[in-house]
Amino acid sequence: MFNNEAASISRATSISRASKQGSTVSRNQSLIKKNVAPQDLRPSDILIERFVAWKVIVKQLVAYFEGIADIENNIAKEYTKLGAVIQVPFRSGNQFLGEGGLQDIYYNIRDKTRTIADQHANLGRTIDSSIVQHLQKLRSEIKAHIKNVQNDTGKLATSVAKERELSTKMIGELATNISIFKNTPMSVTNKSDPYIANMNVARQLQKQVHEENALQKSIIIMQQNSAHFEEGIVRAIQSAWQTYDEWQSRMSGSVQDTWHTLGINMASLAPDREWISFSARSDHLLDPETPLRNPETIQYPSKEDPSVIAVHTGHLERKKRFTRTYREAYYVLTPAGFLHEYGSSDPTHMHAPVFSLFLPACTLGPPSTTSGKSHKFHIEGRKDGTGTTKSGSFKLPMSGGQHAWSFRARSREDMMEWWNDIRMLCARYLVASEQMDRGGPVEAAVRSAGYVSDEEEEEDDEGSSIEEEEQDDEDDDLYQDAVVDEEVPPSYSHPAKNSDGQNGYAVSMSPPHHARRTPSN
């Protein structure tokens, strides 16, 4: 009977043992280290293995919360550094309001950032002081529970093993005594009497069963205690996590409220408050009603000088030298005697003329007749000079030849206006059958520039008229001198200051009598 009970306990525990192989920790920390084979059941080892696993789990959770605490502490440090970025009060002089403006908002940003840093630091300290220490205490309790299992159940398990070994030995002796009694009855002694041996076996089995029952009760009690203890472990972990959740939620809510407050403060600032205050304090800002400057109203010396006012402006067509086609351009006739060509009439693009003709060194041809299909006239360069300049400089002739330029107007009236204005500035001009009287501002501009008018030339005894030139050849009958001396540019009535040359020209600009200039277009 006792053998059957022992076998049943062994089978029950061996099935549980087979379901879970013993770990290295349980074998190394075995409760029964003597007279017990490694494959035998040790119920207390199952409890030890379980709570050793609980100890590892709690240790991991301790490390996890320690990491959270480190993160919160690092966040607090970074927010502290971030708050130091805001430097208030502003050091930009009298640029911003001292109170009630952007500077007050920046004060709030700095202070609230420090508050957020403190909240993260408080959470980190709470985790370290409450949660981590609580879990470490729980881990110490698990260690103590494992030690209790080893001390209580382990001793009983060792005692059971000893009793089982003694029972096996005594059962063997009983079998030996019975064999002696059956084979050699006369050699049986009082100690080898099978009856006495059987009594000893019964007494030993009773003792073994008592120890096994005590072990069984101890294991059952320890299992019940372990179940309650494990419930305590789970509750402790849940409590730790709940504490963290409450503190973290409280901290997150406070931080969120802080950010919301900062947003409200930033939105409360009127966008134009600082500028209105700044413009009221500053004495150097311009009045928005201040009118813009107009370059046309700028007064400077010689702005109204007659020599800078154009004699005639408008559009003409000039025949190209090689393509023999006409191209329209914008022309300006100046009191200085130049006919300038520009690519555009827009003053912003009139920088330098693309073509210039110096009329005092040219001969003006006759205008086309009223019966002509086109309204054109010609200007011919003189043999003793050149009639064209480019980029504002004279170009010396490459040969002694002459060149003529043809110009065409849009109407006969326009042509005659151009022809009469140019006639006043050319060295010689053709005596046309019909002329237009050009009095008024043009003649005044020419006179102010220093050129001699037709009437003044006729009064000169060295001048020539149509009647005086009738005896000349056919070419001379067609032209009339506009100036007295054809070898020099037309004279000015008022020579320029600081000029050593004749008629207001500098010595370096006076054309030599023997120089010949070739026109170029």
Coordinates of C-alpha atoms in Angstrom, one line a residue:
M1 CA 0.0 0.0 0.0
F2 CA 2.7 2.4 0.9
N3 CA 4.7 1.4 -2.1
N4 CA 1.7 2.1 -4.3
E5 CA 1.2 5.6 -2.7
A6 CA 4.8 6.4 -3.2
A7 CA 4.6 5.2 -6.8
S8 CA 1.5 7.3 -7.4
I9 CA 3.2 10.5 -6.1
S10 CA 6.2 9.7 -8.3
R11 CA 4.1 9.2 -11.4
A12 CA 2.0 12.3 -10.8
T13 CA 5.1 14.5 -10.4
S14 CA 6.9 12.8 -13.3
I15 CA 4.1 13.6 -15.7
S16 CA 4.4 17.3 -14.7
R17 CA 8.1 17.1 -15.0
A18 CA 7.9 15.6 -18.5
S19 CA 5.7 18.5 -19.6
K20 CA 8.5 21.0 -18.8
Q21 CA 12.1 20.1 -19.0
G22 CA 14.2 21.3 -16.1
S23 CA 16.2 24.4 -16.8
T24 CA 19.9 24.8 -16.1
V25 CA 19.0 27.2 -13.3
S26 CA 16.8 24.6 -11.5
R27 CA 19.4 21.9 -11.8
N28 CA 22.1 24.1 -10.5
Q29 CA 19.9 25.4 -7.7
S30 CA 18.4 22.0 -6.9
L31 CA 16.6 21.6 -3.6
I32 CA 17.5 17.9 -3.2
K33 CA 21.2 17.3 -3.9
K34 CA 21.7 14.0 -2.1
N35 CA 20.5 10.6 -2.9
V36 CA 18.2 11.9 -5.7
A37 CA 18.7 11.2 -9.3
P38 CA 18.4 14.2 -11.7
Q39 CA 15.5 12.7 -13.5
D40 CA 13.4 12.2 -10.3
L41 CA 10.6 14.6 -9.5
R42 CA 11.3 17.7 -7.4
P43 CA 8.0 19.6 -7.1
S44 CA 9.7 22.5 -5.3
D45 CA 12.0 23.0 -8.3
I46 CA 8.9 23.8 -10.5
L47 CA 8.0 26.6 -8.1
I48 CA 11.6 27.8 -8.0
E49 CA 11.9 27.9 -11.8
R50 CA 8.6 29.8 -12.1
F51 CA 9.6 32.5 -9.6
V52 CA 13.1 32.7 -11.1
A53 CA 11.3 33.5 -14.3
W54 CA 9.2 36.1 -12.5
K55 CA 12.4 37.6 -11.1
V56 CA 13.8 38.0 -14.7
I57 CA 10.5 39.6 -15.9
V58 CA 10.5 42.1 -13.1
K59 CA 14.1 42.9 -13.7
Q60 CA 13.3 43.7 -17.3
L61 CA 10.5 46.0 -16.2
V62 CA 12.9 47.7 -13.8
A63 CA 15.3 48.3 -16.7
Y64 CA 12.4 49.6 -18.9
F65 CA 11.3 52.2 -16.3
E66 CA 14.8 53.2 -15.7
G67 CA 15.2 53.9 -19.4
I68 CA 12.0 56.0 -19.3
A69 CA 13.3 58.0 -16.4
D70 CA 16.5 58.6 -18.3
I71 CA 14.6 59.8 -21.4
E72 CA 12.5 62.2 -19.3
N73 CA 15.6 63.5 -17.6
N74 CA 17.3 64.0 -21.0
I75 CA 14.2 65.8 -22.3
A76 CA 14.2 68.1 -19.3
K77 CA 17.9 68.9 -20.1
E78 CA 17.1 69.7 -23.7
Y79 CA 14.2 71.9 -22.9
T80 CA 16.4 73.7 -20.4
K81 CA 18.9 74.4 -23.2
L82 CA 16.0 75.4 -25.5
G83 CA 14.7 77.9 -23.0
A84 CA 18.2 79.5 -22.9
V85 CA 17.9 80.3 -26.6
I86 CA 15.3 83.0 -25.9
Q87 CA 17.3 86.1 -24.7
V88 CA 15.1 88.7 -23.0
P89 CA 14.9 91.5 -22.6
F90 CA 15.7 92.3 -26.3
R91 CA 19.1 93.9 -26.9
S92 CA 18.1 95.7 -30.1
G93 CA 17.9 99.1 -28.6
N94 CA 14.5 100.9 -28.9
Q95 CA 13.1 98.6 -31.5
F96 CA 10.4 96.8 -29.6
L97 CA 7.9 97.5 -26.8
G98 CA 9.1 97.0 -23.3
E99 CA 5.7 95.9 -22.1
G100 CA 2.5 94.8 -23.8
G101 CA 4.3 93.6 -27.0
L102 CA 6.4 90.9 -28.4
Q103 CA 8.9 91.0 -25.6
D104 CA 6.3 89.9 -23.1
I105 CA 5.4 86.9 -25.3
Y106 CA 9.1 86.0 -25.4
Y107 CA 9.3 86.1 -21.6
N108 CA 6.4 83.6 -21.5
I109 CA 8.1 81.4 -24.0
R110 CA 11.2 81.2 -22.0
D111 CA 9.4 80.7 -18.7
K112 CA 7.0 78.1 -20.0
T113 CA 9.8 76.2 -21.6
R114 CA 11.5 76.0 -18.3
T115 CA 8.2 74.9 -16.8
I116 CA 7.9 72.1 -19.3
A117 CA 11.5 71.1 -18.5
D118 CA 10.7 70.9 -14.8
Q119 CA 7.6 68.8 -15.5
H120 CA 9.7 66.2 -17.4
A121 CA 12.3 66.2 -14.7
N122 CA 9.7 65.6 -12.1
L123 CA 8.3 62.7 -14.0
G124 CA 11.8 61.2 -14.3
R125 CA 12.4 61.6 -10.5
T126 CA 9.0 60.1 -9.8
I127 CA 9.7 57.0 -11.9
D128 CA 13.1 56.6 -10.2
S129 CA 11.8 57.1 -6.7
S130 CA 8.5 55.4 -6.8
I131 CA 8.1 52.9 -9.7
V132 CA 11.7 51.7 -10.0
Q133 CA 12.2 51.3 -6.3
H134 CA 8.8 49.6 -6.0
L135 CA 9.8 47.0 -8.6
Q136 CA 13.2 46.5 -7.1
K137 CA 11.5 45.8 -3.8
L138 CA 9.2 43.3 -5.5
R139 CA 12.2 41.6 -7.0
S140 CA 13.7 41.3 -3.6
E141 CA 10.5 39.7 -2.3
I142 CA 10.6 37.2 -5.1
K143 CA 14.1 36.3 -4.1
A144 CA 12.9 35.8 -0.5
H145 CA 10.0 33.6 -1.7
I146 CA 12.4 31.4 -3.6
K147 CA 14.5 31.1 -0.5
N148 CA 11.5 30.1 1.5
V149 CA 10.6 27.4 -0.9
Q150 CA 14.2 26.1 -0.7
N151 CA 14.2 26.1 3.1
D152 CA 10.8 24.7 3.8
T153 CA 10.0 22.2 1.0
G154 CA 13.5 21.4 0.2
K155 CA 14.3 19.9 3.7
L156 CA 11.1 17.8 3.5
A157 CA 12.0 16.6 0.1
T158 CA 15.5 15.5 1.3
S159 CA 14.0 13.7 4.2
V160 CA 11.5 11.8 2.0
A161 CA 14.4 10.8 -0.2
K162 CA 16.2 9.4 2.8
E163 CA 13.2 7.5 4.1
R164 CA 12.6 6.0 0.7
E165 CA 16.1 4.8 0.5
L166 CA 15.9 3.3 4.0
S167 CA 12.6 1.6 3.1
T168 CA 14.1 0.0 0.0
K169 CA 17.0 -1.3 2.0
M170 CA 14.8 -2.8 4.7
I171 CA 12.5 -4.4 2.2
G172 CA 15.5 -6.0 0.7
E173 CA 16.6 -7.3 4.1
L174 CA 13.1 -8.8 4.7
A175 CA 13.4 -10.7 1.4
T176 CA 16.7 -12.0 2.5
N177 CA 15.5 -13.1 5.9
I178 CA 12.5 -14.9 4.3
S179 CA 14.9 -16.8 2.0
I180 CA 17.1 -17.8 4.9
F181 CA 14.0 -19.0 6.8
K182 CA 12.8 -21.1 3.9
N183 CA 16.2 -22.6 3.0
T184 CA 18.0 -23.0 6.4
P185 CA 15.4 -22.6 9.1
M186 CA 17.9 -23.6 11.8
S187 CA 20.1 -20.6 11.0
V188 CA 17.5 -17.9 11.6
T189 CA 18.3 -15.6 14.5
N190 CA 16.1 -13.3 16.4
K191 CA 17.2 -10.3 14.3
S192 CA 16.7 -12.2 11.0
D193 CA 13.3 -13.4 12.0
P194 CA 11.0 -12.5 9.0
Y195 CA 8.4 -11.3 11.5
I196 CA 10.7 -8.9 13.1
A197 CA 12.0 -7.7 9.7
N198 CA 8.5 -7.2 8.5
M199 CA 7.6 -5.2 11.6
N200 CA 10.6 -3.0 10.9
V201 CA 9.6 -2.6 7.3
A202 CA 6.0 -1.6 8.3
R203 CA 7.3 0.8 10.8
Q204 CA 9.7 2.3 8.2
L205 CA 7.0 2.6 5.6
Q206 CA 4.8 4.3 8.0
K207 CA 7.5 6.8 8.7
Q208 CA 8.2 7.2 5.0
V209 CA 4.5 7.9 4.3
H210 CA 4.4 10.3 7.1
E211 CA 7.3 12.2 5.6
E212 CA 5.8 12.0 2.1
N213 CA 2.5 13.3 3.4
A214 CA 4.3 16.1 5.2
L215 CA 6.1 16.9 1.9
Q216 CA 2.8 16.8 0.0
K217 CA 1.1 19.1 2.5
S218 CA 4.1 21.4 2.4
I219 CA 4.1 21.5 -1.4
I220 CA 0.3 22.1 -1.5
I221 CA 0.7 24.9 1.0
M222 CA 3.6 26.3 -0.9
Q223 CA 1.7 26.1 -4.1
Q224 CA -1.2 28.0 -2.6
N225 CA 1.2 30.6 -1.1
S226 CA 2.9 30.9 -4.5
A227 CA -0.4 31.4 -6.2
H228 CA -1.3 34.2 -3.8
F229 CA 2.3 35.6 -4.0
E230 CA 2.1 35.6 -7.8
E231 CA -1.1 37.5 -7.7
G232 CA 0.7 40.0 -5.5
I233 CA 3.4 40.2 -8.2
V234 CA 0.9 40.9 -10.9
R235 CA -0.9 43.5 -8.8
A236 CA 2.4 45.2 -8.0
I237 CA 3.4 45.4 -11.7
Q238 CA -0.1 46.7 -12.5
S239 CA 0.2 49.3 -9.7
A240 CA 3.6 50.4 -11.0
W241 CA 2.2 50.8 -14.5
Q242 CA -0.9 52.6 -13.3
T243 CA 1.3 55.0 -11.3
Y244 CA 3.4 55.7 -14.3
D245 CA 0.3 56.2 -16.5
E246 CA -1.2 58.7 -14.0
W247 CA 1.9 60.7 -13.7
Q248 CA 2.6 60.6 -17.4
S249 CA -0.9 61.7 -18.2
R250 CA -0.8 64.4 -15.6
M251 CA 2.5 65.7 -17.0
S252 CA 1.3 65.4 -20.7
G253 CA -1.8 67.4 -19.8
S254 CA 0.1 70.0 -18.1
V255 CA 2.6 70.3 -20.9
Q256 CA -0.3 70.5 -23.4
D257 CA -1.9 73.2 -21.4
T258 CA 1.4 75.1 -21.4
W259 CA 1.7 74.9 -25.1
H260 CA -1.9 76.0 -25.5
T261 CA -1.3 79.0 -23.3
L262 CA 1.7 80.0 -25.4
G263 CA -0.4 79.7 -28.5
I264 CA -3.1 81.9 -27.0
N265 CA -0.5 84.5 -26.0
M266 CA 1.1 84.5 -29.4
A267 CA -2.3 84.9 -31.2
S268 CA -3.3 87.7 -28.9
L269 CA -0.6 90.0 -30.3
A270 CA -2.0 92.3 -32.9
P271 CA 0.2 92.1 -36.1
D272 CA 0.6 95.8 -36.4
R273 CA 1.0 96.7 -32.7
E274 CA 4.8 96.7 -32.7
W275 CA 5.1 98.6 -36.0
I276 CA 2.6 101.3 -34.9
S277 CA 4.5 101.8 -31.7
F278 CA 7.9 101.8 -33.6
S279 CA 6.7 104.3 -36.2
A280 CA 5.4 106.5 -33.5
R281 CA 8.7 106.5 -31.7
S282 CA 10.9 106.9 -34.8
D283 CA 11.7 110.2 -36.3
H284 CA 13.5 108.9 -39.4
L285 CA 10.6 107.1 -41.1
L286 CA 9.2 108.7 -44.3
D287 CA 5.6 110.0 -44.4
P288 CA 3.6 107.8 -46.7
E289 CA 2.1 111.0 -48.2
T290 CA 5.6 112.2 -49.3
P291 CA 5.5 112.6 -53.1
L292 CA 8.0 110.7 -55.3
R293 CA 10.7 112.7 -57.0
N294 CA 10.3 113.5 -60.7
P295 CA 13.5 113.7 -62.7
E296 CA 11.9 116.2 -65.0
T297 CA 11.5 118.7 -62.2
I298 CA 15.2 118.5 -61.2
Q299 CA 17.0 121.8 -61.9
Y300 CA 20.7 121.8 -62.7
P301 CA 23.0 124.2 -64.4
S302 CA 22.6 124.6 -68.2
K303 CA 19.4 122.6 -68.2
E304 CA 17.6 125.3 -70.2
D305 CA 20.7 126.2 -72.4
P306 CA 19.6 126.6 -76.0
S307 CA 22.4 124.2 -77.2
V308 CA 20.8 121.2 -75.4
I309 CA 17.3 121.7 -76.8
A310 CA 16.6 119.7 -80.0
V311 CA 15.8 121.7 -83.1
H312 CA 13.7 119.0 -84.7
T313 CA 12.7 115.4 -83.7
G314 CA 10.7 112.8 -85.6
H315 CA 10.9 109.8 -87.8
L316 CA 12.7 109.5 -91.1
E317 CA 13.6 106.7 -93.4
R318 CA 17.3 106.4 -94.5
K319 CA 18.5 104.3 -97.4
K320 CA 20.9 101.6 -96.5
R321 CA 24.2 101.8 -98.3
F322 CA 24.5 98.2 -99.5
T323 CA 20.9 96.8 -99.5
R324 CA 19.6 100.0 -101.1
T325 CA 16.5 99.8 -99.0
Y326 CA 14.9 102.3 -96.7
R327 CA 14.8 101.8 -92.9
E328 CA 12.8 104.0 -90.6
A329 CA 14.4 105.4 -87.4
Y330 CA 14.0 108.2 -85.0
Y331 CA 16.1 111.3 -85.7
V332 CA 17.1 114.3 -83.6
L333 CA 18.5 117.5 -85.0
T334 CA 20.6 119.4 -82.5
P335 CA 21.7 123.0 -82.5
A336 CA 25.3 121.7 -82.5
G337 CA 24.7 120.6 -86.1
F338 CA 24.3 116.9 -85.7
L339 CA 21.6 114.7 -87.1
H340 CA 21.5 111.8 -84.7
E341 CA 19.7 108.5 -85.5
Y342 CA 18.3 106.3 -82.7
G343 CA 16.8 102.9 -82.8
S344 CA 13.8 103.9 -80.7
S345 CA 12.0 107.0 -79.6
D346 CA 11.7 105.8 -76.1
P347 CA 13.9 108.1 -73.9
T348 CA 14.9 105.1 -71.7
H349 CA 16.6 103.5 -74.7
M350 CA 18.2 106.6 -76.2
H351 CA 21.7 106.1 -74.8
A352 CA 24.0 106.5 -77.8
P353 CA 23.0 107.2 -81.4
V354 CA 23.6 104.5 -83.9
F355 CA 24.3 107.0 -86.7
S356 CA 25.3 110.7 -86.5
L357 CA 25.8 113.2 -89.3
F358 CA 27.7 116.5 -88.8
L359 CA 25.8 118.9 -91.0
P360 CA 28.2 121.9 -90.9
A361 CA 30.6 119.6 -93.0
C362 CA 27.9 118.5 -95.4
T363 CA 26.0 119.7 -98.4
L364 CA 22.2 119.5 -98.5
G365 CA 20.6 118.4 -101.7
P366 CA 17.3 119.6 -103.1
P367 CA 14.0 118.2 -101.8
S368 CA 11.8 116.2 -104.1
T369 CA 9.2 118.0 -106.2
T370 CA 5.6 118.1 -105.6
S371 CA 5.1 115.7 -108.4
G372 CA 7.5 113.1 -107.0
K373 CA 6.3 109.7 -105.9
S374 CA 8.3 109.9 -102.6
H375 CA 9.3 112.7 -100.3
K376 CA 13.0 112.6 -100.0
F377 CA 16.2 114.6 -100.0
H378 CA 19.9 114.0 -100.0
I379 CA 22.8 115.0 -97.8
E380 CA 26.3 114.8 -99.3
G381 CA 29.6 114.8 -97.4
R382 CA 32.1 117.5 -98.4
K383 CA 35.5 116.7 -99.9
D384 CA 37.3 118.6 -97.2
G385 CA 35.6 116.8 -94.3
T386 CA 33.3 114.0 -93.4
G387 CA 29.6 114.1 -92.9
T388 CA 29.2 111.2 -90.5
T389 CA 30.4 110.3 -87.1
K390 CA 29.9 107.1 -85.2
S391 CA 29.9 106.7 -81.4
G392 CA 30.5 110.4 -81.1
S393 CA 33.9 110.6 -82.8
F394 CA 35.1 111.7 -86.2
K395 CA 36.4 109.1 -88.5
L396 CA 39.2 110.0 -90.8
P397 CA 38.6 109.2 -94.5
M398 CA 40.3 106.2 -96.0
S399 CA 40.1 107.8 -99.5
G400 CA 39.2 111.1 -101.1
G401 CA 35.8 110.0 -102.2
Q402 CA 32.4 111.4 -101.2
H403 CA 29.2 109.8 -100.0
A404 CA 25.6 110.9 -100.0
W405 CA 22.7 109.8 -97.7
S406 CA 19.1 109.7 -98.8
F407 CA 16.3 110.4 -96.4
R408 CA 12.6 109.9 -97.0
A409 CA 9.7 111.5 -95.0
R410 CA 6.2 110.3 -94.5
S411 CA 4.6 113.4 -96.1
R412 CA 5.8 116.4 -98.1
E413 CA 5.0 118.8 -95.2
D414 CA 7.2 116.7 -92.9
M415 CA 9.9 116.6 -95.5
M416 CA 10.0 120.3 -96.0
E417 CA 10.1 120.9 -92.2
W418 CA 13.1 118.7 -92.0
W419 CA 14.7 120.2 -95.1
N420 CA 14.4 123.7 -93.9
D421 CA 15.7 123.0 -90.4
I422 CA 18.7 121.0 -91.8
R423 CA 19.3 123.8 -94.4
M424 CA 20.1 126.2 -91.6
L425 CA 22.9 123.9 -90.3
C426 CA 24.5 122.6 -93.5
A427 CA 27.5 124.2 -95.0
R428 CA 25.9 124.5 -98.4
Y429 CA 22.4 123.8 -99.6
L430 CA 20.6 123.6 -102.8
V431 CA 18.5 126.6 -103.8
A432 CA 15.1 125.0 -104.2
S433 CA 12.3 126.4 -106.3
E434 CA 10.0 126.5 -103.3
Q435 CA 10.9 127.0 -99.7
M436 CA 9.0 127.1 -96.5
D437 CA 9.6 130.0 -94.1
R438 CA 10.9 128.5 -90.9
G439 CA 10.8 131.3 -88.4
G440 CA 10.3 131.2 -84.7
P441 CA 11.8 128.7 -82.3
V442 CA 14.0 126.9 -84.9
E443 CA 15.8 130.0 -86.0
A444 CA 16.1 131.1 -82.4
A445 CA 17.7 127.8 -81.5
V446 CA 20.1 128.0 -84.4
R447 CA 21.0 131.6 -83.5
S448 CA 21.6 130.7 -79.9
A449 CA 23.9 127.9 -80.9
G450 CA 26.1 130.4 -82.8
Y451 CA 25.2 129.7 -86.4
V452 CA 24.8 132.5 -88.9
S453 CA 21.4 132.9 -90.6
D454 CA 20.8 133.4 -94.3
E455 CA 20.1 137.1 -93.9
E456 CA 23.3 137.7 -92.1
E457 CA 25.3 135.8 -94.8
E458 CA 23.8 137.9 -97.5
E459 CA 24.9 141.1 -95.7
D460 CA 28.4 139.8 -95.7
D461 CA 30.2 141.0 -98.8
E462 CA 32.1 137.7 -99.1
G463 CA 28.8 135.7 -99.3
S464 CA 27.2 134.6 -102.5
S465 CA 23.6 134.7 -103.8
I466 CA 21.8 133.2 -106.7
E467 CA 22.4 136.3 -108.9
E468 CA 26.2 136.5 -108.0
E469 CA 26.7 132.8 -108.9
E470 CA 24.9 132.9 -112.3
Q471 CA 28.2 133.1 -114.1
D472 CA 29.6 130.0 -112.4
D473 CA 29.2 126.5 -113.8
E474 CA 26.0 124.5 -113.6
D475 CA 26.8 122.9 -110.3
D476 CA 27.4 126.3 -108.7
D477 CA 24.1 127.6 -109.9
L478 CA 22.4 124.9 -107.9
Y479 CA 24.0 125.5 -104.5
Q480 CA 24.3 128.4 -102.2
D481 CA 26.9 128.7 -99.3
A482 CA 25.4 128.7 -95.9
V483 CA 28.6 130.0 -94.2
V484 CA 31.3 132.4 -95.3
D485 CA 34.3 130.1 -95.2
E486 CA 33.8 126.6 -96.5
E487 CA 37.1 125.4 -95.1
V488 CA 36.1 125.8 -91.4
P489 CA 33.0 124.8 -89.4
P490 CA 30.3 127.5 -89.1
S491 CA 31.1 130.2 -86.6
Y492 CA 29.4 130.7 -83.2
S493 CA 28.5 134.1 -82.0
H494 CA 29.6 133.3 -78.5
P495 CA 32.9 131.3 -78.3
A496 CA 33.1 128.8 -75.5
K497 CA 35.1 129.6 -72.4
N498 CA 38.6 128.1 -72.1
S499 CA 38.8 127.6 -75.8
D500 CA 42.0 128.7 -77.7
G501 CA 40.7 127.7 -81.2
Q502 CA 38.8 129.6 -83.7
N503 CA 35.0 130.1 -83.5
G504 CA 34.7 128.4 -80.2
Y505 CA 36.5 125.1 -81.1
A506 CA 39.5 123.8 -79.2
V507 CA 42.7 123.6 -81.1
S508 CA 42.6 119.8 -81.0
M509 CA 39.2 119.8 -82.6
S510 CA 39.8 122.4 -85.3
P511 CA 39.9 120.5 -88.6
P512 CA 43.0 121.2 -90.7
H513 CA 42.5 122.8 -94.1
H514 CA 44.3 120.0 -95.9
A515 CA 42.5 117.1 -94.1
R516 CA 39.9 115.2 -96.0
R517 CA 37.3 113.1 -94.2
T518 CA 35.3 110.3 -95.7
P519 CA 31.8 109.8 -94.6
S520 CA 30.5 106.5 -93.3
N521 CA 27.1 105.4 -92.5

